[in-house]
Amino acid sequence: MHIVITGASRGLGRALVSAFAEQATLDGEPIRISACARSVEAMQELAGQHDAPHRFDALDVTDASAVTDWAGRLLDEVGPPSLLINNAGIINTPAPLHEVPVDEFRRVLEVNVTGPFNTIRALLPAMLEAGRGTIVNLSSGWGRSTAPEVAPYCASKFAIEGLTGALADELPAPLSAIALNPGVIDTDMLRVAFGDGAAGSPPPDDWARRAAPYILSLGRRQNGVACTVP
């Protein structure tokens, strides 16, 4: 089983890498992870922790050309993903919308929306040809509700919900696309929004022990459904 994860340098992505690698197999089939993030150092560190055939590449998912090249290497060396998890994401520094810098607003949308578009565009054709695969796009509670001072982040996650639903309408069985709210976890992103109050939420590794089996259970029955990690 080939699992592709973006945004694997820290937080939920890194925790999922460890959880999937620890599980090792699914229904007797070996799990092979291909993960990426912008940080060269973090990817080298993960490569030192998890031996081949897992692979870890430095990649900016907002760079469409780089994503296409990276996807081509994955498809040549490993084949199409059984599971694509678009996890890479950032949040804006909390502020009223009219005070958010233009470049910061643009960057949130580029990472959180254009990034998943780039990976889907690069990998989905091979999944369609293989006739299988699940795409999980990480959403948020703020992709289904709103809060003050995080309007750019809310906009990006509402967009992910819409993008995923429309994609689900396009996919033939048994392929599936699912927008997944991970819940509230003590990550760097949550600390940007809540400061030390984030410490009351579970850490990423604890979350991943619950989330990884749940994500692996997702499929055509959840196609187009707005799901939440239990």
mmCIF file of N, CA and C in Angstrom, residues 10-13 15 87 91 153 182-195 198-199 201-205 207:
data_model
loop_
_atom_site.group_PDB
_atom_site.id
_atom_site.type_symbol
_atom_site.label_atom_id
_atom_site.label_comp_id
_atom_site.label_asym_id
_atom_site.label_seq_id
_atom_site.Cartn_x
_atom_site.Cartn_y
_atom_site.Cartn_z
ATOM 1 N N ARG A 10 6.294 18.179 10.588
ATOM 2 C CA ARG A 10 5.934 18.376 11.994
ATOM 3 C C ARG A 10 4.434 18.131 12.159
ATOM 4 N N GLY A 11 3.971 18.246 13.390
ATOM 5 C CA GLY A 11 2.549 18.192 13.674
ATOM 6 C C GLY A 11 1.873 16.915 13.227
ATOM 7 N N LEU A 12 0.695 17.062 12.639
ATOM 8 C CA LEU A 12 -0.114 15.900 12.281
ATOM 9 C C LEU A 12 0.547 15.050 11.210
ATOM 10 N N GLY A 13 1.173 15.672 10.229
ATOM 11 C CA GLY A 13 1.806 14.910 9.157
ATOM 12 C C GLY A 13 2.912 14.022 9.664
ATOM 13 N N ALA A 15 3.329 12.964 12.727
ATOM 14 C CA ALA A 15 2.757 11.936 13.591
ATOM 15 C C ALA A 15 2.121 10.812 12.777
ATOM 16 N N ASN A 87 -2.084 17.122 3.714
ATOM 17 C CA ASN A 87 -2.043 17.628 5.073
ATOM 18 C C ASN A 87 -1.352 18.983 5.193
ATOM 19 N N ILE A 91 -1.543 28.624 9.020
ATOM 20 C CA ILE A 91 -2.589 29.509 9.521
ATOM 21 C C ILE A 91 -2.046 30.923 9.558
ATOM 22 N N TYR A 153 -7.631 31.621 7.131
ATOM 23 C CA TYR A 153 -7.587 30.176 7.353
ATOM 24 C C TYR A 153 -8.976 29.574 7.128
ATOM 25 N N PRO A 182 -9.564 16.983 11.426
ATOM 26 C CA PRO A 182 -8.803 16.153 12.359
ATOM 27 C C PRO A 182 -9.212 16.310 13.806
ATOM 28 N N GLY A 183 -9.958 17.387 14.132
ATOM 29 C CA GLY A 183 -10.255 17.673 15.522
ATOM 30 C C GLY A 183 -9.282 18.716 16.055
ATOM 31 N N VAL A 184 -9.259 18.870 17.366
ATOM 32 C CA VAL A 184 -8.418 19.892 18.006
ATOM 33 C C VAL A 184 -7.221 19.203 18.644
ATOM 34 N N ILE A 185 -6.032 19.521 18.127
ATOM 35 C CA ILE A 185 -4.799 18.858 18.561
ATOM 36 C C ILE A 185 -3.767 19.926 18.903
ATOM 37 N N ASP A 186 -2.920 19.623 19.873
ATOM 38 C CA ASP A 186 -1.898 20.574 20.318
ATOM 39 C C ASP A 186 -0.747 20.617 19.315
ATOM 40 N N THR A 187 -0.920 21.430 18.287
ATOM 41 C CA THR A 187 0.105 21.606 17.261
ATOM 42 C C THR A 187 0.607 23.047 17.280
ATOM 43 N N ASP A 188 1.672 23.294 16.527
ATOM 44 C CA ASP A 188 2.174 24.666 16.403
ATOM 45 C C ASP A 188 1.097 25.588 15.855
ATOM 46 N N MET A 189 0.294 25.096 14.918
ATOM 47 C CA MET A 189 -0.760 25.921 14.343
ATOM 48 C C MET A 189 -1.803 26.303 15.390
ATOM 49 N N LEU A 190 -2.174 25.343 16.243
ATOM 50 C CA LEU A 190 -3.168 25.647 17.267
ATOM 51 C C LEU A 190 -2.618 26.657 18.268
ATOM 52 N N ARG A 191 -1.324 26.576 18.539
ATOM 53 C CA ARG A 191 -0.718 27.523 19.476
ATOM 54 C C ARG A 191 -0.681 28.934 18.906
ATOM 55 N N VAL A 192 -0.602 29.043 17.573
ATOM 56 C CA VAL A 192 -0.703 30.368 16.965
ATOM 57 C C VAL A 192 -2.059 30.980 17.297
ATOM 58 N N ALA A 193 -3.100 30.168 17.262
ATOM 59 C CA ALA A 193 -4.455 30.672 17.494
ATOM 60 C C ALA A 193 -4.788 30.811 18.975
ATOM 61 N N PHE A 194 -4.350 29.854 19.800
ATOM 62 C CA PHE A 194 -4.797 29.795 21.191
ATOM 63 C C PHE A 194 -3.684 29.960 22.221
ATOM 64 N N GLY A 195 -2.435 30.088 21.777
ATOM 65 C CA GLY A 195 -1.342 30.228 22.717
ATOM 66 C C GLY A 195 -1.211 29.015 23.618
ATOM 67 N N ALA A 198 -3.592 25.829 23.989
ATOM 68 C CA ALA A 198 -3.566 24.628 23.155
ATOM 69 C C ALA A 198 -3.072 23.412 23.917
ATOM 70 N N ALA A 199 -2.368 23.639 25.020
ATOM 71 C CA ALA A 199 -1.788 22.524 25.777
ATOM 72 C C ALA A 199 -2.852 21.603 26.362
ATOM 73 N N SER A 201 -5.177 20.284 24.696
ATOM 74 C CA SER A 201 -5.582 19.343 23.653
ATOM 75 C C SER A 201 -4.564 18.218 23.534
ATOM 76 N N PRO A 202 -4.956 17.062 22.975
ATOM 77 C CA PRO A 202 -4.021 15.936 22.877
ATOM 78 C C PRO A 202 -2.862 16.246 21.941
ATOM 79 N N PRO A 203 -1.675 15.705 22.218
ATOM 80 C CA PRO A 203 -0.527 15.907 21.332
ATOM 81 C C PRO A 203 -0.687 15.108 20.040
ATOM 82 N N PRO A 204 0.050 15.487 18.995
ATOM 83 C CA PRO A 204 -0.115 14.829 17.702
ATOM 84 C C PRO A 204 0.079 13.318 17.720
ATOM 85 N N ASP A 205 1.067 12.817 18.469
ATOM 86 C CA ASP A 205 1.314 11.369 18.463
ATOM 87 C C ASP A 205 0.133 10.599 19.041
ATOM 88 N N TRP A 207 -2.973 11.641 19.020
ATOM 89 C CA TRP A 207 -4.029 11.772 18.008
ATOM 90 C C TRP A 207 -3.816 10.777 16.885
#
